[in-house]
PDB file of C-alpha atoms (C1' of nucleotides) in Angstrom:
ATOM      1  CA  MET G 158     -42.289  31.006  13.270  1.00  0.00           C
ATOM      2  CA  ASP G 159     -42.403  28.280  10.790  1.00  0.00           C
ATOM      3  CA  ASP G 160     -38.747  28.664  10.229  1.00  0.00           C
ATOM      4  CA  GLN G 161     -37.772  27.695  13.678  1.00  0.00           C
ATOM      5  CA  VAL G 162     -35.387  24.847  13.808  1.00  0.00           C
ATOM      6  CA  ASP G 163     -35.653  22.029  16.188  1.00  0.00           C
ATOM      7  CA  HIS G 164     -32.007  21.099  16.224  1.00  0.00           C
ATOM      8  CA  LYS G 165     -31.463  22.523  19.606  1.00  0.00           C
ATOM      9  CA  ASN G 166     -28.127  21.146  20.443  1.00  0.00           C
ATOM     10  CA  THR G 167     -26.515  20.695  17.147  1.00  0.00           C
ATOM     11  CA  SER G 168     -24.078  22.867  15.382  1.00  0.00           C
ATOM     12  CA  LEU G 169     -23.245  22.601  11.753  1.00  0.00           C
ATOM     13  CA  ASP G 170     -20.256  20.585  12.733  1.00  0.00           C
ATOM     14  CA  GLU G 171     -22.301  18.043  14.422  1.00  0.00           C
ATOM     15  CA  VAL G 172     -25.599  17.311  12.886  1.00  0.00           C
ATOM     16  CA  ILE G 173     -27.101  14.024  13.797  1.00  0.00           C
ATOM     17  CA  PHE G 174     -29.188  11.995  11.401  1.00  0.00           C
ATOM     18  CA  THR G 175     -31.250   8.954  11.997  1.00  0.00           C
ATOM     19  CA  SER G 176     -30.619   7.271   8.685  1.00  0.00           C
ATOM     20  CA  VAL G 177     -28.346   7.254   5.733  1.00  0.00           C
ATOM     21  CA  ALA G 178     -31.167   8.640   3.684  1.00  0.00           C
ATOM     22  CA  ASP G 179     -31.579  11.637   5.886  1.00  0.00           C
ATOM     23  CA  CYS G 180     -27.911  12.285   5.743  1.00  0.00           C
ATOM     24  CA  LEU G 181     -27.883  11.996   1.993  1.00  0.00           C
ATOM     25  CA  GLN G 182     -30.757  14.355   1.698  1.00  0.00           C
ATOM     26  CA  SER G 183     -29.383  16.840   4.109  1.00  0.00           C
ATOM     27  CA  SER G 184     -26.802  18.335   1.802  1.00  0.00           C
ATOM     28  CA  LEU G 185     -24.330  18.005   4.553  1.00  0.00           C
ATOM     29  CA  VAL G 186     -22.390  15.563   2.522  1.00  0.00           C
ATOM     30  CA  MET G 187     -18.796  16.378   2.443  1.00  0.00           C
ATOM     31  CA  ASP G 188     -16.497  16.201  -0.441  1.00  0.00           C
ATOM     32  CA  TYR G 189     -14.030  13.475   0.109  1.00  0.00           C
ATOM     33  CA  ASN G 190     -11.466  14.695  -2.339  1.00  0.00           C
ATOM     34  CA  SER G 191     -11.165  17.948  -0.526  1.00  0.00           C
ATOM     35  CA  LEU G 192     -10.475  16.123   2.630  1.00  0.00           C
ATOM     36  CA  GLU G 193      -7.782  14.157   0.953  1.00  0.00           C
ATOM     37  CA  LYS G 194      -6.290  17.306  -0.470  1.00  0.00           C
ATOM     38  CA  ALA G 195      -6.452  18.943   2.869  1.00  0.00           C
ATOM     39  CA  PHE G 196      -4.693  16.221   4.716  1.00  0.00           C
ATOM     40  CA  LYS G 197      -2.406  15.019   2.012  1.00  0.00           C
ATOM     41  CA  PHE G 198      -2.453  11.485   3.310  1.00  0.00           C
ATOM     42  CA  SER G 199      -5.142   9.272   4.609  1.00  0.00           C
ATOM     43  CA  PRO G 200      -8.150  11.467   5.106  1.00  0.00           C
ATOM     44  CA  TYR G 201      -8.793   9.731   8.327  1.00  0.00           C
ATOM     45  CA  ASN G 202      -5.720  11.026  10.027  1.00  0.00           C
ATOM     46  CA  TYR G 203      -7.492  13.933  11.494  1.00  0.00           C
ATOM     47  CA  PRO G 204      -9.069  14.395  14.832  1.00  0.00           C
ATOM     48  CA  CYS G 205     -12.555  13.035  14.893  1.00  0.00           C
ATOM     49  CA  GLN G 206     -15.332  15.287  15.848  1.00  0.00           C
ATOM     50  CA  PRO G 207     -16.831  13.910  19.016  1.00  0.00           C
ATOM     51  CA  ILE G 208     -20.206  12.421  18.482  1.00  0.00           C
ATOM     52  CA  SER G 209     -22.738  13.902  20.742  1.00  0.00           C
ATOM     53  CA  ALA G 210     -25.400  11.280  20.470  1.00  0.00           C
ATOM     54  CA  SER G 211     -24.901   7.725  21.482  1.00  0.00           C
ATOM     55  CA  ASN G 212     -27.633   6.053  19.482  1.00  0.00           C
ATOM     56  CA  MET G 213     -26.556   3.531  16.973  1.00  0.00           C
ATOM     57  CA  GLY G 214     -26.937   4.190  13.311  1.00  0.00           C
ATOM     58  CA  GLN G 215     -26.750   7.879  13.718  1.00  0.00           C
ATOM     59  CA  ILE G 216     -24.644   9.830  11.368  1.00  0.00           C
ATOM     60  CA  VAL G 217     -22.516  12.849  11.832  1.00  0.00           C
ATOM     61  CA  ASN G 218     -20.881  14.829   9.148  1.00  0.00           C
ATOM     62  CA  TYR G 219     -17.197  15.139   8.858  1.00  0.00           C
ATOM     63  CA  PRO G 220     -15.630  18.038  10.561  1.00  0.00           C
ATOM     64  CA  TYR G 221     -14.117  20.531   8.239  1.00  0.00           C
ATOM     65  CA  LEU G 222     -10.655  21.614   8.991  1.00  0.00           C
ATOM     66  CA  ASN G 223      -9.336  24.437   6.898  1.00  0.00           C
ATOM     67  CA  LEU G 224     -10.162  22.636   3.759  1.00  0.00           C
ATOM     68  CA  THR G 225      -8.672  23.715   0.537  1.00  0.00           C
ATOM     69  CA  PRO G 226     -10.940  25.149  -2.106  1.00  0.00           C
ATOM     70  CA  ILE G 227     -13.228  22.754  -3.798  1.00  0.00           C
ATOM     71  CA  SER G 228     -11.893  23.398  -7.231  1.00  0.00           C
ATOM     72  CA  PRO G 229      -9.505  20.460  -7.380  1.00  0.00           C
ATOM     73  CA  ILE G 230     -12.316  18.002  -7.582  1.00  0.00           C
ATOM     74  CA  VAL G 231     -13.977  19.624 -10.509  1.00  0.00           C
ATOM     75  CA  SER G 232     -11.807  17.818 -12.927  1.00  0.00           C
ATOM     76  CA  SER G 233     -12.637  14.524 -11.428  1.00  0.00           C
ATOM     77  CA  SER G 234     -16.304  15.187 -11.611  1.00  0.00           C
ATOM     78  CA  SER G 235     -16.463  17.206 -14.748  1.00  0.00           C
ATOM     79  CA  ASN G 236     -18.678  14.646 -16.306  1.00  0.00           C
ATOM     80  CA  GLU G 237     -21.021  14.704 -13.405  1.00  0.00           C
ATOM     81  CA  ALA G 238     -22.999  17.512 -14.836  1.00  0.00           C
ATOM     82  CA  ASP G 239     -24.397  15.403 -17.566  1.00  0.00           C
ATOM     83  CA  PRO G 240     -25.280  11.919 -16.500  1.00  0.00           C
ATOM     84  CA  LYS G 241     -26.063  10.777 -20.005  1.00  0.00           C
ATOM     85  CA  GLU G 242     -22.621  11.634 -21.174  1.00  0.00           C
ATOM     86  CA  ASN G 243     -21.113   9.731 -18.378  1.00  0.00           C
ATOM     87  CA  VAL G 244     -23.135   6.637 -18.963  1.00  0.00           C
ATOM     88  CA  GLY G 245     -22.246   6.265 -22.545  1.00  0.00           C
ATOM     89  CA  ASP G 246     -18.892   7.797 -22.303  1.00  0.00           C
ATOM     90  CA  LYS G 247     -16.098   6.088 -24.158  1.00  0.00           C
ATOM     91  CA  SER G 248     -13.424   8.558 -23.333  1.00  0.00           C
ATOM     92  CA  GLY G 249     -13.798   8.159 -19.645  1.00  0.00           C
ATOM     93  CA  PRO G 250     -11.139   6.626 -17.505  1.00  0.00           C
ATOM     94  CA  MET G 251     -11.038   2.949 -18.237  1.00  0.00           C
ATOM     95  CA  GLU G 252     -12.044   0.768 -15.395  1.00  0.00           C
ATOM     96  CA  ASN G 253     -15.349   2.218 -14.492  1.00  0.00           C
ATOM     97  CA  HIS G 254     -16.758   2.136 -17.923  1.00  0.00           C
ATOM     98  CA  ASN G 255     -16.090  -1.377 -18.913  1.00  0.00           C
ATOM     99  CA  ASP G 256     -17.684  -2.996 -15.978  1.00  0.00           C
ATOM    100  CA  GLY G 257     -20.293  -4.605 -18.071  1.00  0.00           C
ATOM    101  CA  ASP G 258     -18.026  -6.179 -20.597  1.00  0.00           C
ATOM    102  CA  GLN G 259     -14.579  -6.189 -19.177  1.00  0.00           C
ATOM    103  CA  HIS G 260     -14.776  -9.923 -18.881  1.00  0.00           C
ATOM    104  CA  GLY G 261     -15.362 -11.689 -22.098  1.00  0.00           C
ATOM    105  CA  VAL G 262     -12.871  -9.945 -24.274  1.00  0.00           C
ATOM    106  CA  GLY G 263      -9.804 -11.877 -25.139  1.00  0.00           C
ATOM    107  CA  GLU G 264      -7.458 -10.123 -22.798  1.00  0.00           C
ATOM    108  CA  THR G 265      -7.359 -10.399 -19.092  1.00  0.00           C
ATOM    109  CA  SER G 266      -8.470  -7.439 -17.128  1.00  0.00           C
ATOM    110  CA  LYS G 267      -4.976  -6.973 -15.868  1.00  0.00           C
ATOM    111  CA  GLN G 268      -3.675  -6.674 -19.377  1.00  0.00           C
ATOM    112  CA  LEU G 269      -6.416  -4.258 -20.177  1.00  0.00           C
ATOM    113  CA  THR G 270      -5.553  -2.282 -17.138  1.00  0.00           C
ATOM    114  CA  LYS G 271      -1.981  -2.031 -18.217  1.00  0.00           C
ATOM    115  CA  GLN G 272      -2.839  -0.881 -21.668  1.00  0.00           C
ATOM    116  CA  GLY G 273      -5.583   1.435 -20.643  1.00  0.00           C
ATOM    117  CA  LYS G 274      -3.529   3.270 -18.137  1.00  0.00           C
ATOM    118  CA  GLY G 275      -0.296   3.391 -19.978  1.00  0.00           C
ATOM    119  CA  LYS G 276      -0.864   6.342 -22.228  1.00  0.00           C
ATOM    120  CA  GLY G 277      -0.226   8.984 -19.691  1.00  0.00           C
ATOM    121  CA  GLU G 278      -3.908   9.514 -19.194  1.00  0.00           C
ATOM    122  CA  LYS G 279      -4.364  10.787 -15.767  1.00  0.00           C
ATOM    123  CA  LYS G 280      -6.772   8.728 -13.813  1.00  0.00           C
ATOM    124  CA  GLU G 281      -9.785  10.785 -13.054  1.00  0.00           C
ATOM    125  CA  ARG G 282     -11.668  10.165  -9.924  1.00  0.00           C
ATOM    126  CA  GLU G 283     -15.350  10.076  -9.514  1.00  0.00           C
ATOM    127  CA  ALA G 284     -16.686  12.509  -7.007  1.00  0.00           C
ATOM    128  CA  ARG G 285     -16.826  10.997  -3.599  1.00  0.00           C
ATOM    129  CA  VAL G 286     -18.837  11.588  -0.546  1.00  0.00           C
ATOM    130  CA  ALA G 287     -18.181  10.171   2.852  1.00  0.00           C
ATOM    131  CA  PHE G 288     -20.115   9.649   6.006  1.00  0.00           C
ATOM    132  CA  MET G 289     -19.208   8.819   9.511  1.00  0.00           C
ATOM    133  CA  THR G 290     -21.748   6.588  11.078  1.00  0.00           C
ATOM    134  CA  LYS G 291     -21.958   5.374  14.583  1.00  0.00           C
ATOM    135  CA  SER G 292     -22.936   1.816  14.098  1.00  0.00           C
ATOM    136  CA  GLU G 293     -22.064  -1.689  15.116  1.00  0.00           C
ATOM    137  CA  VAL G 294     -22.554  -3.042  11.665  1.00  0.00           C
ATOM    138  CA  ASP G 295     -20.230  -2.109   8.862  1.00  0.00           C
ATOM    139  CA  GLN G 296     -22.714  -2.399   6.076  1.00  0.00           C
ATOM    140  CA  LEU G 297     -25.177   0.424   6.294  1.00  0.00           C
ATOM    141  CA  GLU G 298     -28.509   0.100   4.630  1.00  0.00           C
ATOM    142  CA  ASP G 299     -28.618   2.552   1.777  1.00  0.00           C
ATOM    143  CA  GLY G 300     -31.086   0.847  -0.485  1.00  0.00           C
ATOM    144  CA  TYR G 301     -28.630  -0.467  -3.030  1.00  0.00           C
ATOM    145  CA  ARG G 302     -27.090  -3.865  -3.347  1.00  0.00           C
ATOM    146  CA  TRP G 303     -23.354  -4.178  -3.094  1.00  0.00           C
ATOM    147  CA  ARG G 304     -20.844  -6.853  -3.856  1.00  0.00           C
ATOM    148  CA  LYS G 305     -17.614  -6.916  -2.016  1.00  0.00           C
ATOM    149  CA  TYR G 306     -14.611  -7.074  -4.290  1.00  0.00           C
ATOM    150  CA  GLY G 307     -11.735  -6.441  -1.996  1.00  0.00           C
ATOM    151  CA  GLN G 308     -10.450  -5.778   1.437  1.00  0.00           C
ATOM    152  CA  LYS G 309      -7.255  -4.116   2.500  1.00  0.00           C
ATOM    153  CA  ALA G 310      -5.536  -3.402   5.710  1.00  0.00           C
ATOM    154  CA  VAL G 311      -5.373   0.286   6.433  1.00  0.00           C
ATOM    155  CA  LYS G 312      -2.149   1.800   7.530  1.00  0.00           C
ATOM    156  CA  ASN G 313      -2.149   2.876  11.154  1.00  0.00           C
ATOM    157  CA  SER G 314      -5.455   1.205  11.707  1.00  0.00           C
ATOM    158  CA  PRO G 315      -6.272  -2.239  13.041  1.00  0.00           C
ATOM    159  CA  TYR G 316      -9.430  -2.232  11.011  1.00  0.00           C
ATOM    160  CA  PRO G 317      -9.474  -3.275   7.374  1.00  0.00           C
ATOM    161  CA  ARG G 318     -11.124  -1.316   4.606  1.00  0.00           C
ATOM    162  CA  SER G 319     -13.664  -3.132   2.500  1.00  0.00           C
ATOM    163  CA  TYR G 320     -14.409  -2.326  -1.112  1.00  0.00           C
ATOM    164  CA  TYR G 321     -17.849  -2.770  -2.571  1.00  0.00           C
ATOM    165  CA  ARG G 322     -19.309  -2.341  -6.014  1.00  0.00           C
ATOM    166  CA  CYS G 323     -22.949  -1.810  -6.857  1.00  0.00           C
ATOM    167  CA  THR G 324     -24.378  -5.056  -8.211  1.00  0.00           C
ATOM    168  CA  ALA G 325     -26.636  -3.342 -10.706  1.00  0.00           C
ATOM    169  CA  GLN G 326     -25.636  -3.939 -14.297  1.00  0.00           C
ATOM    170  CA  LYS G 327     -23.353  -1.282 -15.722  1.00  0.00           C
ATOM    171  CA  CYS G 328     -23.462   0.637 -12.514  1.00  0.00           C
ATOM    172  CA  ASN G 329     -19.973   1.734 -11.601  1.00  0.00           C
ATOM    173  CA  VAL G 330     -20.697   3.071  -8.182  1.00  0.00           C
ATOM    174  CA  LYS G 331     -18.344   1.913  -5.507  1.00  0.00           C
ATOM    175  CA  LYS G 332     -18.160   2.322  -1.844  1.00  0.00           C
ATOM    176  CA  ARG G 333     -15.553   1.767   0.782  1.00  0.00           C
ATOM    177  CA  VAL G 334     -16.281   0.910   4.328  1.00  0.00           C
ATOM    178  CA  GLU G 335     -13.937   1.045   7.252  1.00  0.00           C
ATOM    179  CA  ARG G 336     -13.941   1.686  10.913  1.00  0.00           C
ATOM    180  CA  SER G 337     -12.358   4.662  12.478  1.00  0.00           C
ATOM    181  CA  PHE G 338      -9.278   3.629  14.337  1.00  0.00           C
ATOM    182  CA  GLN G 339      -9.875   6.452  16.739  1.00  0.00           C
ATOM    183  CA  ASP G 340     -13.357   5.417  17.578  1.00  0.00           C
ATOM    184  CA  PRO G 341     -14.142   1.857  16.534  1.00  0.00           C
ATOM    185  CA  SER G 342     -17.818   2.487  16.974  1.00  0.00           C
ATOM    186  CA  ILE G 343     -17.706   4.792  13.975  1.00  0.00           C
ATOM    187  CA  VAL G 344     -18.022   3.406  10.500  1.00  0.00           C
ATOM    188  CA  ILE G 345     -16.676   5.525   7.672  1.00  0.00           C
ATOM    189  CA  THR G 346     -18.479   4.933   4.420  1.00  0.00           C
ATOM    190  CA  THR G 347     -17.282   6.511   1.225  1.00  0.00           C
ATOM    191  CA  TYR G 348     -19.343   6.478  -1.940  1.00  0.00           C
ATOM    192  CA  GLU G 349     -17.782   7.001  -5.320  1.00  0.00           C
ATOM    193  CA  GLY G 350     -19.781   7.529  -8.453  1.00  0.00           C
ATOM    194  CA  LYS G 351     -23.437   7.833  -9.185  1.00  0.00           C
ATOM    195  CA  HIS G 352     -26.272   5.399  -9.550  1.00  0.00           C
ATOM    196  CA  TYR G 353     -28.198   5.737 -12.792  1.00  0.00           C
ATOM    197  CA  HIS G 354     -30.690   3.126 -11.910  1.00  0.00           C
ATOM    198  CA  PRO G 355     -33.508   2.923  -9.436  1.00  0.00           C
ATOM    199  CA  ILE G 356     -33.051   1.572  -5.993  1.00  0.00           C
ATOM    200  CA  PRO G 357     -33.705  -2.150  -6.068  1.00  0.00           C
ATOM    201  CA  SER G 358     -37.273  -2.309  -4.889  1.00  0.00           C
ATOM    202  CA  THR G 359     -37.064  -5.889  -3.759  1.00  0.00           C
ATOM    203  CA  LEU G 360     -34.325  -5.178  -1.353  1.00  0.00           C
ATOM    204  CA  ARG G 361     -35.218  -5.926   2.209  1.00  0.00           C
ATOM    205  CA  GLY G 362     -38.810  -4.962   2.062  1.00  0.00           C
ATOM    206  CA  PRO G 363     -40.779  -1.940   0.988  1.00  0.00           C
ATOM    207  CA  MET G 364     -39.567   0.217   3.831  1.00  0.00           C
ATOM    208  CA  VAL G 365     -36.287   0.806   2.167  1.00  0.00           C
ATOM    209  CA  GLY G 366     -37.305   2.689  -0.895  1.00  0.00           C
ATOM    210  CA  GLU G 367     -39.927   4.623   0.890  1.00  0.00           C
ATOM    211  CA  HIS G 368     -37.548   5.635   3.539  1.00  0.00           C
ATOM    212  CA  LEU G 369     -34.731   6.543   1.254  1.00  0.00           C
ATOM    213  CA  LEU G 370     -36.859   8.540  -1.072  1.00  0.00           C
ATOM    214  CA  GLY G 371     -38.165  10.477   1.814  1.00  0.00           C
ATOM    215  CA  HIS G 372     -41.693  10.522   0.508  1.00  0.00           C
ATOM    216  CA  HIS G 373     -42.900  11.681   3.784  1.00  0.00           C
ATOM    217  CA  GLY G 374     -40.309  14.343   4.064  1.00  0.00           C
ATOM    218  CA  SER G 375     -38.939  13.071   7.289  1.00  0.00           C
ATOM    219  CA  GLY G 376     -39.021  15.539  10.109  1.00  0.00           C
ATOM    220  CA  ILE G 377     -35.332  15.525  10.578  1.00  0.00           C
ATOM    221  CA  LEU G 378     -34.706  16.225   6.986  1.00  0.00           C
ATOM    222  CA  HIS G 379     -37.120  19.100   6.825  1.00  0.00           C
ATOM    223  CA  SER G 380     -35.905  20.505  10.037  1.00  0.00           C
ATOM    224  CA  PHE G 381     -32.405  20.311   8.941  1.00  0.00           C
ATOM    225  CA  LYS G 382     -33.167  21.784   5.557  1.00  0.00           C
ATOM    226  CA  ARG G 383     -34.703  24.784   7.160  1.00  0.00           C
ATOM    227  CA  TYR G 384     -31.865  24.993   9.566  1.00  0.00           C
ATOM    228  CA  HIS G 385     -29.444  24.733   6.745  1.00  0.00           C
ATOM    229  CA  GLN G 386     -31.032  27.417   4.636  1.00  0.00           C
ATOM    230  CA  GLN G 387     -31.486  29.633   7.596  1.00  0.00           C
ATOM    231  CA  PHE G 388     -27.876  29.223   8.382  1.00  0.00           C
ATOM    232  CA  LEU G 389     -26.888  30.183   4.901  1.00  0.00           C
ATOM    233  CA  MET G 390     -29.001  33.267   4.875  1.00  0.00           C
ATOM    234  CA  LYS G 391     -27.930  34.338   8.275  1.00  0.00           C
ATOM    235  CA  ASN G 392     -24.287  34.079   7.414  1.00  0.00           C
ATOM    236  CA  GLN G 393     -24.724  35.334   3.889  1.00  0.00           C
ATOM    237  CA  HIS G 394     -22.490  32.770   2.388  1.00  0.00           C
ATOM    238  CA  PRO G 395     -21.101  33.193  -0.998  1.00  0.00           C
ATOM    239  CA  VAL G 396     -22.459  30.275  -2.915  1.00  0.00           C
ATOM    240  CA  ASN G 397     -20.536  28.882  -5.797  1.00  0.00           C
ATOM    241  CA  TYR G 398     -22.394  26.856  -8.276  1.00  0.00           C
ATOM    242  CA  GLN G 399     -19.811  24.901 -10.072  1.00  0.00           C
ATOM    243  CA  SER G 400     -20.157  23.430 -13.452  1.00  0.00           C
ATOM    244  CA  ALA G 401     -19.761  19.994 -12.050  1.00  0.00           C
ATOM    245  CA  GLY G 402     -23.054  20.303 -10.333  1.00  0.00           C
ATOM    246  CA  THR G 403     -21.353  20.740  -7.043  1.00  0.00           C
ATOM    247  CA  VAL G 404     -22.345  23.498  -4.744  1.00  0.00           C
ATOM    248  CA  THR G 405     -19.809  24.912  -2.399  1.00  0.00           C
ATOM    249  CA  TYR G 406     -20.180  27.429   0.269  1.00  0.00           C
ATOM    250  CA  GLN G 407     -17.989  28.481   3.042  1.00  0.00           C
ATOM    251  CA  GLN G 408     -18.455  29.452   6.564  1.00  0.00           C
ATOM    252  CA  ARG G 409     -16.443  31.387   9.029  1.00  0.00           C
ATOM    253  CA  HIS G 410     -16.439  29.888  12.416  1.00  0.00           C
ATOM    254  CA  GLY G 411     -15.825  32.430  15.050  1.00  0.00           C
ATOM    255  CA  ASP G 412     -15.827  30.381  18.179  1.00  0.00           C
ATOM    256  CA  SER G 413     -13.900  27.427  16.979  1.00  0.00           C
ATOM    257  CA  SER G 414     -10.297  28.102  16.241  1.00  0.00           C
ATOM    258  CA  ASN G 415      -9.810  24.706  14.750  1.00  0.00           C
ATOM    259  CA  TYR G 416     -12.583  25.080  12.270  1.00  0.00           C
ATOM    260  CA  SER G 417     -12.008  28.411  10.707  1.00  0.00           C
ATOM    261  CA  ASN G 418     -13.139  27.551   7.282  1.00  0.00           C
ATOM    262  CA  HIS G 419     -15.873  25.125   6.565  1.00  0.00           C
ATOM    263  CA  GLN G 420     -16.883  23.749   3.294  1.00  0.00           C
ATOM    264  CA  GLN G 421     -19.976  21.891   2.582  1.00  0.00           C
ATOM    265  CA  VAL G 422     -20.744  20.246  -0.612  1.00  0.00           C
ATOM    266  CA  VAL G 423     -23.877  19.172  -2.256  1.00  0.00           C
ATOM    267  CA  ASP G 424     -23.089  16.348  -4.520  1.00  0.00           C
ATOM    268  CA  CYS G 425     -26.061  16.491  -6.737  1.00  0.00           C
ATOM    269  CA  GLY G 426     -24.803  13.610  -8.712  1.00  0.00           C
ATOM    270  CA  LEU G 427     -24.849  10.956  -6.117  1.00  0.00           C
ATOM    271  CA  LEU G 428     -27.913  12.188  -4.453  1.00  0.00           C
ATOM    272  CA  GLN G 429     -30.047  12.652  -7.459  1.00  0.00           C
ATOM    273  CA  ASP G 430     -30.989   9.070  -7.669  1.00  0.00           C
ATOM    274  CA  ILE G 431     -31.899   8.798  -4.105  1.00  0.00           C
ATOM    275  CA  VAL G 432     -33.280  12.182  -3.422  1.00  0.00           C
ATOM    276  CA  PRO G 433     -36.046  13.852  -5.349  1.00  0.00           C
ATOM    277  CA  SER G 434     -34.581  16.764  -7.216  1.00  0.00           C
ATOM    278  CA  LYS G 435     -36.616  19.243  -5.282  1.00  0.00           C
ATOM    279  CA  PHE G 436     -34.569  18.400  -2.250  1.00  0.00           C
ATOM    280  CA  LEU G 437     -31.390  19.083  -4.065  1.00  0.00           C
ATOM    281  CA  LYS G 438     -32.263  22.476  -5.419  1.00  0.00           C
ATOM    282  CA  HIS G 439     -30.701  25.360  -3.645  1.00  0.00           C
ATOM    283  CA  GLU G 440     -31.727  28.891  -3.903  1.00  0.00           C
ATOM    284  CA  SER G 441     -28.981  31.117  -5.114  1.00  0.00           C
TER     285      SER G 441
ATOM    286  C1'  DC M 701     -25.040 -25.088  -8.175  1.00  0.00           C
ATOM    287  C1'  DG M 702     -24.932 -20.284  -8.609  1.00  0.00           C
ATOM    288  C1'  DA M 703     -23.926 -16.236  -6.072  1.00  0.00           C
ATOM    289  C1'  DA M 704     -21.256 -13.880  -2.790  1.00  0.00           C
ATOM    290  C1'  DT M 705     -17.107 -13.433  -0.123  1.00  0.00           C
ATOM    291  C1'  DT M 706     -12.263 -14.073   0.944  1.00  0.00           C
ATOM    292  C1'  DT M 707      -7.651 -13.265   0.116  1.00  0.00           C
ATOM    293  C1'  DG M 708      -3.142 -13.124  -2.027  1.00  0.00           C
ATOM    294  C1'  DA M 709      -1.179 -11.181  -6.059  1.00  0.00           C
ATOM    295  C1'  DC M 710      -0.760  -7.540  -8.971  1.00  0.00           C
ATOM    296  C1'  DC M 711      -0.919  -2.690 -10.670  1.00  0.00           C
ATOM    297  C1'  DT M 712      -0.609   2.293 -10.123  1.00  0.00           C
ATOM    298  C1'  DG M 713       0.470   6.626  -8.129  1.00  0.00           C
ATOM    299  C1'  DC M 714       3.168   9.205  -5.164  1.00  0.00           C
ATOM    300  C1'  DG M 715       6.825  10.664  -2.102  1.00  0.00           C
ATOM    301  C1'  DC M 716      11.579  10.373  -1.116  1.00  0.00           C
TER     302       DC M 716
ATOM    303  C1'  DG J1175      14.590   4.367  -9.255  1.00  0.00           C
ATOM    304  C1'  DC J1176      12.709   2.419  -5.179  1.00  0.00           C
ATOM    305  C1'  DG J1177       9.516   1.459  -1.717  1.00  0.00           C
ATOM    306  C1'  DC J1178       5.110   2.078   0.207  1.00  0.00           C
ATOM    307  C1'  DA J1179       0.195   2.346   0.325  1.00  0.00           C
ATOM    308  C1'  DG J1180      -4.152   2.272  -1.953  1.00  0.00           C
ATOM    309  C1'  DG J1181      -7.023   0.019  -5.130  1.00  0.00           C
ATOM    310  C1'  DT J1182      -8.431  -3.919  -8.081  1.00  0.00           C
ATOM    311  C1'  DC J1183      -8.489  -8.549  -9.910  1.00  0.00           C
ATOM    312  C1'  DA J1184      -9.627 -13.238  -9.934  1.00  0.00           C
ATOM    313  C1'  DA J1185      -9.077 -17.971  -8.224  1.00  0.00           C
ATOM    314  C1'  DA J1186     -10.476 -20.353  -4.317  1.00  0.00           C
ATOM    315  C1'  DT J1187     -13.667 -20.876  -0.858  1.00  0.00           C
ATOM    316  C1'  DT J1188     -17.987 -20.390   1.487  1.00  0.00           C
ATOM    317  C1'  DC J1189     -22.801 -19.793   1.667  1.00  0.00           C
ATOM    318  C1'  DG J1190     -27.749 -20.216   0.685  1.00  0.00           C
TER     319       DG J1190
END
DNA sequence: CGAATTTGACCTGCGC
DNA sequence: GCGCAGGTCAAATTCG
């Protein structure tokens, strides 16, 4: 029927995308915080899921390994439900909210940092999503413009981690890019925060926006969507709609002892700007 | 010359 | 309390 899926050789653990946009739209975006919780240390210290396709630029989702419940991230993304609040928020955790004017006040940013963080306020994290991408280039085209603001060596990895910030004014979205030490051909990109501005239209030609917005409803995306929904229905997942705008559902994996409990997260926040809302809506 | 990147220093959180 | 690792800052440098 119409609902047939053309992902013949892919499992939910190993869905291949042809672009960042498709991956973003696919809802197969994992929650990074859960991974961190699950592994307690660097989230990358887990066995990589083998990538079945060899084409460059393809994306696979993280494997899910007995992840802990999603709830821990709710606090960090509690303001995600209402973008307006977040944008104008004064009570938010320091650094991200003073991007626009942190320079220009009398104090240095370091002094501000000290003061801002001293009052026992627990630093809240923005929701994060991460992708593994098989690519030769570190910087994946996602439609936004980024400025690099730091680079650090990663423990147990010969490859450094680069830190980028969205160049749009007052946009506090960050991303980190690093290579997997287990498979150097894989680039791990982690996004943190949400864009509340349009994709820069002048960036690298008109193809970008068109592609990212998926105006044509790329075949892969649609196929995967159907596959995804079909999967949900077939397995009758309990679906939790969390107040943070994060959707969690779990899967029992019978044939894979390592992957007994899968979580998949739809980060509506991050995706909203890139993906038309209709793509983000999930039937309950 | 302005914008972007590099890179060492600094700060914070966390585990021991 | 200490040390380590992650994350950020900002001066210096490079690039277009």
